[in-house]
Structures are given as structure tokens and as C-alpha cells.
Coordinates of C-alpha atoms in Angstrom, one line a residue:
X1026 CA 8.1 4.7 41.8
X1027 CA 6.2 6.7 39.5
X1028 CA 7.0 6.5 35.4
X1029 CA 7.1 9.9 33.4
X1030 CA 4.7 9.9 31.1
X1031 CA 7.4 10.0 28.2
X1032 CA 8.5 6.5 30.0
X1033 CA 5.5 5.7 30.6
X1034 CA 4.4 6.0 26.7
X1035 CA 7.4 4.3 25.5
X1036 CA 6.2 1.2 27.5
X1037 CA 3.3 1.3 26.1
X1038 CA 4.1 1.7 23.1
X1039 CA 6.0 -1.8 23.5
X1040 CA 3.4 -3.4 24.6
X1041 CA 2.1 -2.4 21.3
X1042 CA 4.5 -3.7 19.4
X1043 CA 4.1 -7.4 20.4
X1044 CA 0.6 -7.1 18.9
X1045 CA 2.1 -8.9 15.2
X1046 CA 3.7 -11.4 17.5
X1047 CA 0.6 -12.6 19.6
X1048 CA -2.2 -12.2 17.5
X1049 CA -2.1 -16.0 15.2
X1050 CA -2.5 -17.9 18.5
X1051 CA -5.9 -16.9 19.8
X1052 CA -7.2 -17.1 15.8
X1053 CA -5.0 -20.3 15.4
X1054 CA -6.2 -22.0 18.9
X1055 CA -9.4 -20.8 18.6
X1056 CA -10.3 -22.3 15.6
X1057 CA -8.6 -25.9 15.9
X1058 CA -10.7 -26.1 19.2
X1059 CA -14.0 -25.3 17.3
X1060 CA -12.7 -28.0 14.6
X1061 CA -12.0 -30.4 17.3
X1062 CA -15.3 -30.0 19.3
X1063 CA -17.5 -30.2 16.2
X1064 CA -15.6 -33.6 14.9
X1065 CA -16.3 -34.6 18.8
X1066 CA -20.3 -33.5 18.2
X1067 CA -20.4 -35.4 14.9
X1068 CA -19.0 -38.8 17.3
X1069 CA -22.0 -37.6 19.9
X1070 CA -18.5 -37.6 22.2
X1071 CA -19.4 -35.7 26.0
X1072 CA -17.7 -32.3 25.9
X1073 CA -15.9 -30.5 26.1
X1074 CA -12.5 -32.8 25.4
X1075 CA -9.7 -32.1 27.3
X1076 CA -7.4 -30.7 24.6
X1077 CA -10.2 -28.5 23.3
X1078 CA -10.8 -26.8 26.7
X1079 CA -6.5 -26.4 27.0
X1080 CA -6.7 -24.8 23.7
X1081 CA -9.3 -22.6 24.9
X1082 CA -7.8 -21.5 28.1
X1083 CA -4.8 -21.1 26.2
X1084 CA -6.5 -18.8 23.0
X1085 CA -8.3 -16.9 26.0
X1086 CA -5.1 -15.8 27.7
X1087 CA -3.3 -14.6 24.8
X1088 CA -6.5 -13.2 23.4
X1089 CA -6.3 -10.8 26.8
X1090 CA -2.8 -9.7 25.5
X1091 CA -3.4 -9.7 22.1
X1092 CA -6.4 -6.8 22.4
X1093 CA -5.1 -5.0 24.8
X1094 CA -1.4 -4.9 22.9
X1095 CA -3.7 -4.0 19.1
X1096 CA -4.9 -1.4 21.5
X1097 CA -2.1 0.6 22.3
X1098 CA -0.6 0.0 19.1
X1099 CA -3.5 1.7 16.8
X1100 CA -3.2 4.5 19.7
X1101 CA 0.5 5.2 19.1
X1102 CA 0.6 4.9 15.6
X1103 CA -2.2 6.8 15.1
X1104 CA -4.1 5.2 12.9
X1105 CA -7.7 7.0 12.1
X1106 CA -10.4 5.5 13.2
X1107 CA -11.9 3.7 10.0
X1108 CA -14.6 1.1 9.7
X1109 CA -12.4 -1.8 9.3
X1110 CA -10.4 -0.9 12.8
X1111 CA -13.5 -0.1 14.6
X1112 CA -14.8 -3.7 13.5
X1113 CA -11.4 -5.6 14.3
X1114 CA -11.0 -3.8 17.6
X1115 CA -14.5 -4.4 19.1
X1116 CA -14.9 -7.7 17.5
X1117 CA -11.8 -8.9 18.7
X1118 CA -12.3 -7.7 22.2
X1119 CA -15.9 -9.7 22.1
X1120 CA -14.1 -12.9 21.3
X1121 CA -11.4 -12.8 24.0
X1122 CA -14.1 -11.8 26.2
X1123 CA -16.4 -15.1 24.7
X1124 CA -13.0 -17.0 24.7
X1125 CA -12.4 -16.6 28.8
X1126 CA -16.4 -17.2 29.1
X1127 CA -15.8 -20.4 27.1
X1128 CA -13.0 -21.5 28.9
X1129 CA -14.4 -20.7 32.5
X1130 CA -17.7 -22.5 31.5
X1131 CA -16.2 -24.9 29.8
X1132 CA -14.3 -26.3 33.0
X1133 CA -17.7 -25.7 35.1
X1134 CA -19.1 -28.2 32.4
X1135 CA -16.4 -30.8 32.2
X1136 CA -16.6 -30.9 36.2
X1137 CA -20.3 -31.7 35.8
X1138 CA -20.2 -34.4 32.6
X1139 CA -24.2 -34.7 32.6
X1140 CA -24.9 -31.2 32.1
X1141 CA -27.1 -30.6 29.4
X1142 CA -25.1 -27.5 28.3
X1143 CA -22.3 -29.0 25.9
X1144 CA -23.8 -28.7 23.1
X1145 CA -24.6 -25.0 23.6
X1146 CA -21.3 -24.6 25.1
X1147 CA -20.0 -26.2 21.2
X1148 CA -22.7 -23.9 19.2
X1149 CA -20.9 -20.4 21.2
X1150 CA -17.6 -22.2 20.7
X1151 CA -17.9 -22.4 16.8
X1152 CA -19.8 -18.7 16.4
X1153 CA -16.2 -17.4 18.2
X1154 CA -14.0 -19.4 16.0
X1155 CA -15.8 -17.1 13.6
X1156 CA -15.4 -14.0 14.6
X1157 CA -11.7 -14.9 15.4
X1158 CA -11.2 -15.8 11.7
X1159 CA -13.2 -12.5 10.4
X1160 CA -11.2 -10.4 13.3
X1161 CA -7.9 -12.0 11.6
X1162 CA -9.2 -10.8 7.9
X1163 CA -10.0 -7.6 9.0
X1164 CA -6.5 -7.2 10.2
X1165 CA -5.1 -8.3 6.8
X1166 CA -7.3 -6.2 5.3
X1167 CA -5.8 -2.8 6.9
X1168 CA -1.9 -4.0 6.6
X1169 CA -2.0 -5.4 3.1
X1170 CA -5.0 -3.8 1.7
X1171 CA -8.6 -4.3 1.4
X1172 CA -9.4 -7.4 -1.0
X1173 CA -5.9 -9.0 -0.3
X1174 CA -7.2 -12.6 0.6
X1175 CA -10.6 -12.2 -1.2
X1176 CA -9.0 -11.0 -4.7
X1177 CA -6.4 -13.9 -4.9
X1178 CA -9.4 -16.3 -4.3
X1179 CA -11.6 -15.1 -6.7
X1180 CA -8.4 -15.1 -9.4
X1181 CA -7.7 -18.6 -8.2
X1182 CA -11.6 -19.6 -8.6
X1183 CA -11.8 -17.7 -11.8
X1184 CA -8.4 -19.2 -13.6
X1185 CA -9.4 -22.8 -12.7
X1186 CA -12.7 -22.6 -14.3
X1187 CA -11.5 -21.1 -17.3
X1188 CA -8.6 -23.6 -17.3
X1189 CA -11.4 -26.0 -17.2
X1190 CA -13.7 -25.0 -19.9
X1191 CA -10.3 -25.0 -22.0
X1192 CA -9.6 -28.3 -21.6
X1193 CA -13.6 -28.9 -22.1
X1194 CA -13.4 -27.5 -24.9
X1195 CA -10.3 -29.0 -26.3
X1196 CA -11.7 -32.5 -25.6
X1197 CA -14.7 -32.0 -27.6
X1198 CA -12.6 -30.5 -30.3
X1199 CA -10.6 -34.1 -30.6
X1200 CA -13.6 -36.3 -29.5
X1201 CA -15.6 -34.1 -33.1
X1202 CA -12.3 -34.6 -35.2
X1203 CA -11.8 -30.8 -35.4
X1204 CA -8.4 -30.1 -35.8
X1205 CA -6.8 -27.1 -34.2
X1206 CA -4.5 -24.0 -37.1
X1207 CA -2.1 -22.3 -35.5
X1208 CA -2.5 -19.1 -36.4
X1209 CA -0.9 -16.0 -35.9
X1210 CA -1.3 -13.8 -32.5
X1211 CA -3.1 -10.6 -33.2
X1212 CA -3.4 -9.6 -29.7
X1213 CA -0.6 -10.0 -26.9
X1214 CA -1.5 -12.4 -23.6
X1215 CA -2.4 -9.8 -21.0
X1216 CA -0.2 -12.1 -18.7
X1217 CA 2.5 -12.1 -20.9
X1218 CA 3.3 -8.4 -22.0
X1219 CA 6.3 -7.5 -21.1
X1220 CA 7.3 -10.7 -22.9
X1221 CA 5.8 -10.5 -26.1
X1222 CA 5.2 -6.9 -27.0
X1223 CA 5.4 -5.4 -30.0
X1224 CA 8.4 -3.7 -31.1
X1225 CA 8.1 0.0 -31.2
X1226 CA 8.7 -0.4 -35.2
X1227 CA 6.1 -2.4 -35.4
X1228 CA 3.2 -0.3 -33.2
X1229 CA 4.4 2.1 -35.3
X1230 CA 3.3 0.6 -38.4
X1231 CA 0.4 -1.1 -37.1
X1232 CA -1.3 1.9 -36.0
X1233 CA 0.4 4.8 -37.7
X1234 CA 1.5 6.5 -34.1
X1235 CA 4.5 6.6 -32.2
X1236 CA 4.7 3.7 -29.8
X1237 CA 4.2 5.4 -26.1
X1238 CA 7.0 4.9 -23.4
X1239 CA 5.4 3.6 -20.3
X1240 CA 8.6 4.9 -18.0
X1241 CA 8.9 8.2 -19.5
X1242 CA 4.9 9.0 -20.4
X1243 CA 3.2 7.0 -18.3
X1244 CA 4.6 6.3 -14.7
X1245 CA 4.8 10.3 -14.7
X1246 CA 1.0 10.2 -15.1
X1247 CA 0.4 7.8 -12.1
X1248 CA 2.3 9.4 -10.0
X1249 CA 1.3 12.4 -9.7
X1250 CA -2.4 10.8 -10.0
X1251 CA -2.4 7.8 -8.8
X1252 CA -0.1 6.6 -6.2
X1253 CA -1.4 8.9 -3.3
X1254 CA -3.5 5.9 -2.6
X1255 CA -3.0 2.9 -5.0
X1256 CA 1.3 2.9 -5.4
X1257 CA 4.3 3.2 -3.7
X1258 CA 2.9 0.6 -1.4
X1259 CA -0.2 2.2 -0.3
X1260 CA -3.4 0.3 -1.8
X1261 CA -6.5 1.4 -1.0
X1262 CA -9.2 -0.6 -1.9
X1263 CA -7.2 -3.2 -2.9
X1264 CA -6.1 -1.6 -6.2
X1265 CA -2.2 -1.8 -7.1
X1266 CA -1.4 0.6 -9.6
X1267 CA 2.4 0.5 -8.7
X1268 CA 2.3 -3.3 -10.1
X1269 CA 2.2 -3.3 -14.1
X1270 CA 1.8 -7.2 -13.7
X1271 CA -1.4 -6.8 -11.5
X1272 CA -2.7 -3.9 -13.6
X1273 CA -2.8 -6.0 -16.9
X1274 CA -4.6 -9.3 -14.8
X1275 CA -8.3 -10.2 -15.2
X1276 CA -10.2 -10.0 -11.9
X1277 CA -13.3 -11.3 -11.2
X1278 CA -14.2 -10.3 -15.0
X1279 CA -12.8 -6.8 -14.4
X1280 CA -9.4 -5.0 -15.9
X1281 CA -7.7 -1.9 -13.9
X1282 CA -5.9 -2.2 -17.2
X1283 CA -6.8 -4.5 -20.3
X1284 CA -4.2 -4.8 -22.9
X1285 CA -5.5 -3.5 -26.1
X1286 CA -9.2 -2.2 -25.0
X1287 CA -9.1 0.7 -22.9
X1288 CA -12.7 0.8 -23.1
X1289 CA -12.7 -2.3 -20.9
X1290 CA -10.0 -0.7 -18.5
X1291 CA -11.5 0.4 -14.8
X1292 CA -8.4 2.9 -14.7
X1293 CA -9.6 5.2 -18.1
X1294 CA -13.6 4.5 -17.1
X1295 CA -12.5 5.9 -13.8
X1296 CA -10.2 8.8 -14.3
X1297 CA -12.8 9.7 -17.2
X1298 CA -16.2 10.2 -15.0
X1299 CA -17.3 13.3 -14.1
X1300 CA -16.3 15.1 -10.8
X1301 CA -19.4 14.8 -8.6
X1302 CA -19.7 10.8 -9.5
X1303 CA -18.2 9.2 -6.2
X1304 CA -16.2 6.5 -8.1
X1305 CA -14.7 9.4 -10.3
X1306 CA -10.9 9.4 -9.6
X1307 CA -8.6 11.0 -8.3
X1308 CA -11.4 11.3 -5.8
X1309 CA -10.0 15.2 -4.5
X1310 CA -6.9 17.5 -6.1
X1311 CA -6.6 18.2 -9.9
X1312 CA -8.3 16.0 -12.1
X1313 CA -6.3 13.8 -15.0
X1314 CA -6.0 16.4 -17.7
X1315 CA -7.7 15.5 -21.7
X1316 CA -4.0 15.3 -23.0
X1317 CA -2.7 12.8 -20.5
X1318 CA -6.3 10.5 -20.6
X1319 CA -5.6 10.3 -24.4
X1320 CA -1.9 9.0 -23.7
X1321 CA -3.0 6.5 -21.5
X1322 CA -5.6 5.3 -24.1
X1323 CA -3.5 5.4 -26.8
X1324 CA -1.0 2.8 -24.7
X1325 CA -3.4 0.4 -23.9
X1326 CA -4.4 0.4 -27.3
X1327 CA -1.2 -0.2 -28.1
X1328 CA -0.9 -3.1 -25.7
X1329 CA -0.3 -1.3 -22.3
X1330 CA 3.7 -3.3 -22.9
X1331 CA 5.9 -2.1 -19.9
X1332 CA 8.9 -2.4 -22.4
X1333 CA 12.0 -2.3 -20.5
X1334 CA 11.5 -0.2 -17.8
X1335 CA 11.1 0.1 -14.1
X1336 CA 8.2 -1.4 -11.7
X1337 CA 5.4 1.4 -11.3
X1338 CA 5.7 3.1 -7.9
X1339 CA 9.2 1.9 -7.1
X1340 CA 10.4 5.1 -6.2
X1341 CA 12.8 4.2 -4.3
X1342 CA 14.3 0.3 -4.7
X1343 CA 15.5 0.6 -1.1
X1344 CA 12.0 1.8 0.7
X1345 CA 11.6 -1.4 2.1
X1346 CA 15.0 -2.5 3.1
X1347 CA 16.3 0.6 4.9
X1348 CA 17.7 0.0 8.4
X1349 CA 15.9 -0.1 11.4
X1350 CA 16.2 0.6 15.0
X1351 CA 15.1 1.2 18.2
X1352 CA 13.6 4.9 18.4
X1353 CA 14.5 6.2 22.1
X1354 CA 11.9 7.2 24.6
X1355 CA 12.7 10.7 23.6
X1356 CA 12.2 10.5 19.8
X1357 CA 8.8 8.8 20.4
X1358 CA 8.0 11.6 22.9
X1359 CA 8.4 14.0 19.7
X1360 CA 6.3 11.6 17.2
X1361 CA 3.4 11.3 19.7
X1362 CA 3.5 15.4 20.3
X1363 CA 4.3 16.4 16.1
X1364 CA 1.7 13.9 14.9
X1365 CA -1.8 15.3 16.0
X1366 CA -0.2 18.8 16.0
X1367 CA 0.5 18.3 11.9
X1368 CA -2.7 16.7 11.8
X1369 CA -4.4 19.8 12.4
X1370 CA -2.9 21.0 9.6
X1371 CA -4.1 18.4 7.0
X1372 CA -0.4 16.5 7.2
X1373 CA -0.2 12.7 7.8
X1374 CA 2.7 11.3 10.0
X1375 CA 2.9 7.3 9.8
X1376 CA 6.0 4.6 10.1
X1377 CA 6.4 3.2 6.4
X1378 CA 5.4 0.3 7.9
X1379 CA 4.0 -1.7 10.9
X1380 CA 6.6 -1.3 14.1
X1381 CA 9.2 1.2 11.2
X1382 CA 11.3 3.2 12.9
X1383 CA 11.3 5.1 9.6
X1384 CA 8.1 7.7 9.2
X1385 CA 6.4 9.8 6.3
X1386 CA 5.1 12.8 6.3
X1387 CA 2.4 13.2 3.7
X1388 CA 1.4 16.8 3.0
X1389 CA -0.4 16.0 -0.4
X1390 CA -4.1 16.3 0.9
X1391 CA -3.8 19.4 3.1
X1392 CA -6.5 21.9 2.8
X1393 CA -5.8 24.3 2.7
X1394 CA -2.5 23.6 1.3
X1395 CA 0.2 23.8 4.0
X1396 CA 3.5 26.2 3.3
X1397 CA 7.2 26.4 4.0
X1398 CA 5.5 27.9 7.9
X1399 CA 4.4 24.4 8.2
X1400 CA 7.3 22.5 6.5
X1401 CA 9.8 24.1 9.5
X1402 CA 7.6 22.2 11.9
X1403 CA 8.2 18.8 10.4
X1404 CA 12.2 19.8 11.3
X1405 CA 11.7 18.2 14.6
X1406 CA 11.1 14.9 13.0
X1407 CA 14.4 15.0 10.5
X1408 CA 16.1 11.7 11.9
X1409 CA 13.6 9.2 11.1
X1410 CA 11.4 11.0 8.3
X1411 CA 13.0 8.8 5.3
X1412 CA 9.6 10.2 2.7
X1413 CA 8.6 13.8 2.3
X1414 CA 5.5 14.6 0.1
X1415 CA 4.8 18.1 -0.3
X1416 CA 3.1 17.8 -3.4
X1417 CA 0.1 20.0 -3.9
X1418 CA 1.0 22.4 -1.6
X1419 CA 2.0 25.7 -1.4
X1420 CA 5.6 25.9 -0.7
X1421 CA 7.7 29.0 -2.1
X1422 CA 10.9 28.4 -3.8
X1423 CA 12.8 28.8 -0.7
X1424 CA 11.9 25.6 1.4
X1425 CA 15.0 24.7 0.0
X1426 CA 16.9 26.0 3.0
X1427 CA 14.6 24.0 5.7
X1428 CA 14.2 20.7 3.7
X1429 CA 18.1 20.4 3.7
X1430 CA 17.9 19.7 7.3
X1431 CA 16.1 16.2 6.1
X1432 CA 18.8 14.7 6.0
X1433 CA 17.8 11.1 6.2
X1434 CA 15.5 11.9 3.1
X1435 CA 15.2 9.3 0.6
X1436 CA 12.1 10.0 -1.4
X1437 CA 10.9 14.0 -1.7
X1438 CA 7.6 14.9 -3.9
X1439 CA 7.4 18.4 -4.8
X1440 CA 5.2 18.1 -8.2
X1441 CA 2.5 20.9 -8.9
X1442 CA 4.1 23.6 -6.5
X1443 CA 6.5 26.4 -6.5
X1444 CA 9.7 24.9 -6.1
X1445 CA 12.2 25.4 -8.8
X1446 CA 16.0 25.8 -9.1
X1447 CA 16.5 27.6 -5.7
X1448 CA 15.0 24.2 -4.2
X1449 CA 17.1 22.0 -6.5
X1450 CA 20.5 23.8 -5.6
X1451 CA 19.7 23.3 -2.1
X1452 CA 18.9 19.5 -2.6
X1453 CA 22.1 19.1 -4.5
X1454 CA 23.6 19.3 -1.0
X1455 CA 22.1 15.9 0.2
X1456 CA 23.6 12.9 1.1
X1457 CA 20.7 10.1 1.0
X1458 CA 17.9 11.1 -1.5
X1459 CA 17.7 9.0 -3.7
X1460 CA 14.5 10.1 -6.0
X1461 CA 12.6 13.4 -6.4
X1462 CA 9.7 14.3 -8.1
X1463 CA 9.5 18.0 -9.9
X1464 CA 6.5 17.0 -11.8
X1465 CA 4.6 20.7 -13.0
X1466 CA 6.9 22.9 -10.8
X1467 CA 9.0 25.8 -11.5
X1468 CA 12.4 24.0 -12.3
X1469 CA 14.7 25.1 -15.5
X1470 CA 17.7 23.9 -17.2
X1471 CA 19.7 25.7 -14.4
X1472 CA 18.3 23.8 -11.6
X1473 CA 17.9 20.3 -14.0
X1474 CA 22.4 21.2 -14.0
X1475 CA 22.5 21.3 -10.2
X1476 CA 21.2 18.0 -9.4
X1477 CA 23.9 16.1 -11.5
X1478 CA 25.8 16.6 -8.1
X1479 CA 23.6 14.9 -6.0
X1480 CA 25.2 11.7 -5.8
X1481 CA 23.1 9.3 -3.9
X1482 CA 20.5 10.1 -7.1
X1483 CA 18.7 7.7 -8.4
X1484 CA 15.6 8.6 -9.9
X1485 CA 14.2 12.2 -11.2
X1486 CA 11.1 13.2 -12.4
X1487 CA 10.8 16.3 -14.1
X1488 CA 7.4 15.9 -16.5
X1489 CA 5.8 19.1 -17.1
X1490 CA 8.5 21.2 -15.1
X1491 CA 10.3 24.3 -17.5
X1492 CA 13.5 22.2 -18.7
X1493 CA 14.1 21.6 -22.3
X1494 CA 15.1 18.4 -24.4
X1495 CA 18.7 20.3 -24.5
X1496 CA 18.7 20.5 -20.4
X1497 CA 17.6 16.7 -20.3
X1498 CA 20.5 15.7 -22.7
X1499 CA 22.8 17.5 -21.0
X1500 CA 22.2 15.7 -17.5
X1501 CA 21.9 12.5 -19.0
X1502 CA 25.4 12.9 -20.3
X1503 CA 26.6 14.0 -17.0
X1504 CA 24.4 11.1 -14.8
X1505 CA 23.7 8.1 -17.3
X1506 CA 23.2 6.1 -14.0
X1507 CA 19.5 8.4 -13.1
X1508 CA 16.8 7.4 -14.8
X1509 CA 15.1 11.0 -16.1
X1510 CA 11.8 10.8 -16.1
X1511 CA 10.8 13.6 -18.8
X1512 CA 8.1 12.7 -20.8
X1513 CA 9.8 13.1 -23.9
X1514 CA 10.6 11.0 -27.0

């Protein structure tokens, strides 16, 4: 019997999905055989050993699977083609293929004990065990972000040694009789913020300026700068702007964000360089205006405190948590079709995460910028796109009437377009989103009044939009459970 190719597909795609499951034993086998057969050279023991050529033949069975399921998945999940899939895929594929080498020769070799070719057999043997373990780190690297293994072992490195020259130093100090004041802090522990920051009284007095809310001037800022590519889970280049705590931690010397110096803060050196230096960021779209530079200054110089509010790039406190199932042979038939189609137009289509049967659409980096034509095709997708970003684009103020069949929406961006109150009376309608972002667009009082009956509400952002301080007050009376992002006072 012949499969259709929609059957067929779904299969496939299956086979795909055991790629997480399979993928540690190969590394795992691969490596404790190396460790075995180089203890084994050290004793000047004949090789190979028996358990080091089971693990092998073992590790080079699964390692069959294991590329041919990473494979199919990258194929239909569509993941581009970047440098560190290109290496994990063709590096992985040598080492199963030097794996079932190893474990064909291997048994050639133990059948023949005075062979001369064990100890060349061990030298290939080791050289895979390595390219297992960089194959593994490569993967790591593309699910949890570049620098994800490297960056905690450089901060672990860097915090013993200065633990150590502490204690170096404090033992010299009692050894010279040199007794220790306490004095006063003048500056607040860049790991201990949120704990000891200054009252907004006191930044007040201290430097003569209004202290700067980081929920209500800042987060507003990122977002609509920022988390395209280092927040709301996405971190490109290892950079987490949607975690305050990593923001405000040393690195390897380095500070995306360093309490009290912004000077000595990667974040303002970055968003300040000029447009045609490659490190300059936001690397495409608008750059970070003067006005909103100088805020972020001024709150780092103030101590870059997160006060009381919410997480950076938790736009939604249930992204991660929201149910899954199994998508049907039919809805992947419409994911594999929509994807490359959108794609044409600039638009990304991705699960939220590996194996999710909940998807994104990302419009943000279209060019040119894609319109409410575009938008309609995206309808297809409706019962498993859970994250909408249309920001940037150039959506009219009636999208309102196509978005509404979204209806498993959680999270909608809509900042820097046309969307006002037509949009937002039409959202009011909803039953699942749960945050929305009207950053820079066309929305007034009138619309700002709409959305106090959406309940399933959670979060709004409406920086830089046409409401008033009145408007705000008025929905904050009528929803005290949203958190309004306005950027006022």
C-alpha cells in the first residue's frame, strides 16, 4: 500500500520527533568507550575490551537513528539553514558513520588480537568521542542559545577566582594586623538589586531626578527593541535581555547591564553605535530613539533596581505551560504548505518550542512590511497559532475583523503600526489573549475603554500610543488586575 504524502509526512515528521529522545546515547556511549579504551591504553591492555566495542556497536546503532531522526526534524520544523545546523548535521552524520566503522573494525580487530591496529583503532576512537561531544554542544547551542554552556563556565571560573583573591586578600589583611571598618554601601551589589535598592525618595534626593520605573519606562523600551531576538525566550547570541537578574551579572569581565555605570553597560554601548557599525543594535527596524537612550542611562545610573515589578519578557506567564497535543496529519499538512508560502513574504512560522503543538507567527522583520492581505493568510493556521507579531508592519486599522478569528491567541504585538481603536474593539471580543502590545500605534482613550472587557487580560502595553493619563486612570479603575504598561509617572 502506498502512503499519501500528507501520511506520509506525518510519519516522518514522527520520526522526527524521537530525535530529543535518542540523541544522549550515541554522545553518552560514545564517549565512556573513548574513556574506557584510553584507561585500557594507559594499562598497555590489548584492545579493543569487550564492553568498549558493545558500547560502540550500541552508540553506532542509535547514532543511525539519531541523524536520520535530527534530519527530518530540522526539515519539518523548518529551521533555516544556519552555521551551527550545518555543522551539527554533517558533523553528526561523520560520527555515526566513524562510529559503525569503529564498531565493524573493531570486531575485525578483537578477532585478530595481534593486529597491530589497536592503537590506531583507540586514536579514531577518541577523535569521535570528540566530535560527538562538540556535535552535542552544537545542539545546545541552537535550542538554549549560543554561549549557554560556555557562559555558565566562564561565570563559574570567573566567581571562584575572585572568591579566591577575596579570601587572599582577607588573609593577608589579618596575618598584617589590618583591621577591617564597616562602612557604609555607596553602591548596591549588582547581584543583589532587587534587594537592596534605593528607595525612590532617596534616588530622588541623591541625584535630584525622579527615580525611573523599570516596568512602566523601561520593559516598554525592550520590547519593542529588544526582545525580537534577546526576550520572550528567544536569545540570540546568548544575550538574555528578558532576565533582569542575568542583565545586572558580570560576565567574563563584561556587563549587558552594570548597576550604576552605564558607560560600562554593553546594552547603551550597543544601542548607541552608529547604524552601519555591525555590532550597532537593533541590527534592522527603527533605531532606539535619543529620549529613550537617556532613560535607560539615567536608570542604570540610578542603579538599574527592578523595584517591584514583573520579569522582562514575561509576556505572557503561561507561554510555557499551555497545553499540548497531538496535531493531526491534516493540520501538519497545513503547517508544512503555510510555512514556506509566509516565508516568501518575510513572515516566520515556528512551534514555541521543540516538538510544540503551539506555533508563532512572527511578522516583525518582513520587508517589505506585510498587510492585513497577508494577515488573512495566516487564518489557516488559527488553532494552534497561540503568538501573533505584527509589529512593524503595515496593517490598517481594520485587521481587527480577521485577527478575531485567532482565537487561541495569547500574546498579539501590534506596536509601531496602524492599529487603533477599531482593532481594540474587535480584540475586546476574545476569549484567550492574555497580553497585547499597542506600543506607538493609533489607539485613544476610546479604544484604551474597550479593552476593560477583555477578560482573559493580563498585560497591556500602550507606551507611546494616543491615550492620556485620564484614559489610563480610568482603566485602571475598571481592571486593577492588568498591569498598564504606560510609561507614565
Amino acid at each position: 500500500m502506498i502512503l499519501a504524502v500528507s501520511s506520509l509526512d506525518a510519519w516522518l515528521t514522527f520520526v522526527g520527533t524521537l530525535h530529543p529522545a535518542v540523541l544522549h546515547f550515541p554522545i553518552a556511549l560514545g564517549i565512556v568507550a573513548a574513556i574506557v579504551e584510553l584507561w585500557g591504553a594507559v594499562r598497555r591492555d590489548p584492545g579493543p575490551s569487550s564492553f568498549a566495542l558493545t558500547a560502540v556497536w550500541f552508540a553506532a546503532i542509535v547514532a543511525v537513528v539519531t541523524a536520520t531522526s535530527g534530519w527530518f526534524n530540522a526539515e519539518f520544523l523548518n529551521r533555516g539553514l544556519s552555521l551551527n545546523l550545518f555543522l551539527h548535521r554533517w558533523i553528526g552524520i561523520a560520527a555515526a558513520v566513524l562510529l559503525m566503522t569503529l564498531a565493524i573494525s573493531g570486531s575485525i580487530i578483537r578477532a585478530r588480537p595481534k593486529t597491530s591496529l589497536s592503537g590506531a583503532w583507540r586514536m579514531v576512537l577518541l577523535a569521535t568521542a570528540g566530535a560527538l561531544g562538540f556535535t552535542g554542544h552544537l545542539g545546545g547551542s541552537m535550542v538554549y542559545g549560543d554561549g549557554y554552556i560556555t557562559d555558565a563556565l566562564w561565570s563559574a571560573i570567573d566567581q571562584t577566582e575572585k572568591s579566591q583573591r577575596e579570601a587572599a586578600a582577607n588573609d593577608a589583611k589579618v596575618q598584617l594586623g589590618i583591621a577591617q571598618t564597616p562602612q557604609v554601601a555607596t553602591a548596591v551589589s549588582a547581584t543583589a538589586v532587587s534587594e537592596t535598592a534605593l528607595p525612590a525618595a532617596a534616588v530622588l534626593s541623591a541625584g535630584g531626578k525622579a527615580p525611573v520605573d523599570f516596568t512602566k519606562q523601561i520593559v516598554p523600551i525592550l520590547t519593542a527593541n529588544c526582545y525580537e531576538c534577546h526576550g520572550n525566550g528567544k536569545h540570540k547570541g546568548g544575550v538574555h535581555l528578558d532576565d533582569w537578574k542575568w542583565m545586572t551579572t558580570e560576565r567574563k569581565g563584561e556587563w549587558a547591564v552594570k548597576p550604576g555605570d552605564p558607560s560600562a553597560s554593553l546594552l547603551v554601548t550597543n544601542i548607541e553605535l552608529p547604524e552601519s557599525d555591525d555590532s550597532a543594535m537593533p541590527p534592522t527596524g527603527n533605531r532606539v530613539s535619543s529620549a529613550d537612550i537617556a532613560l535607560i542611562r539615567e536608570w542604570i545610573v540610578q542603579g538599574a533596581s527592578a523595584g517591584n515589578g514583573i520579569s522582562p519578557g514575561a509576556v505572557s506567564d503561561n507561554r510555557w505551560s499551555l497545553p499540548e497535543r497531538s496535531l493531526t496529519a491534516d493540520e501538519l499538512a497545513r503547517i508544512q504548505a503555510q510555512t514556506p508560502a509566509m516565508a516568501k513574504f518575510g513572515v516566520t512560522v515556528q512551534p514555541l518550542a521543540q516538538g510544540s503543538s503551539n506555533y508563532e507567527a512572527n511578522a516583525s522583520l518582513a520587508a517589505p512590511p506585510i498587510g492585513d492581505v497577508q494577515v488573512e493568510k495566516l487564518v489557516s493556521l488559527a488553532d494552534f497559532l497561540v503568538v501573533l507579531n505584527l509589529a512593524n508592519s503595515a496593517i490598517s486599522d481594520l485587521v481587527g475583523s480577521i485577527i478575531v478569528q485567532f482565537q487561541s491567541l495569547r500574546v498579539i504585538r501590534l506596536d509601531h503600526t496602524q492599529a487603533g481603536d477599531q482593532v481594540a474593539a474587535q480584540l475586546a471580543g476574545m476569549q484567550k489573549l492574555e497580553s497585547i502590545n499597542f506600543v506607538s500605534t493609533k489607539l485613544t482613550d476610546a479604544g484604551l475603554a474597550s479593552l476593560t472587557k477583555l477578560k482573559s487580560l493580563r498585560r497591556l502595553y500602550i507606551w507611546s500610543s494616543q491615550t492620556t493619563p485620564e484614559g489610563s486612570k480610568q482603566f485602571r479603575l475598571a481592571r486593577p488586575d492588568v498591569q498598564l504598561i504606560d510609561g507614565q509617572e
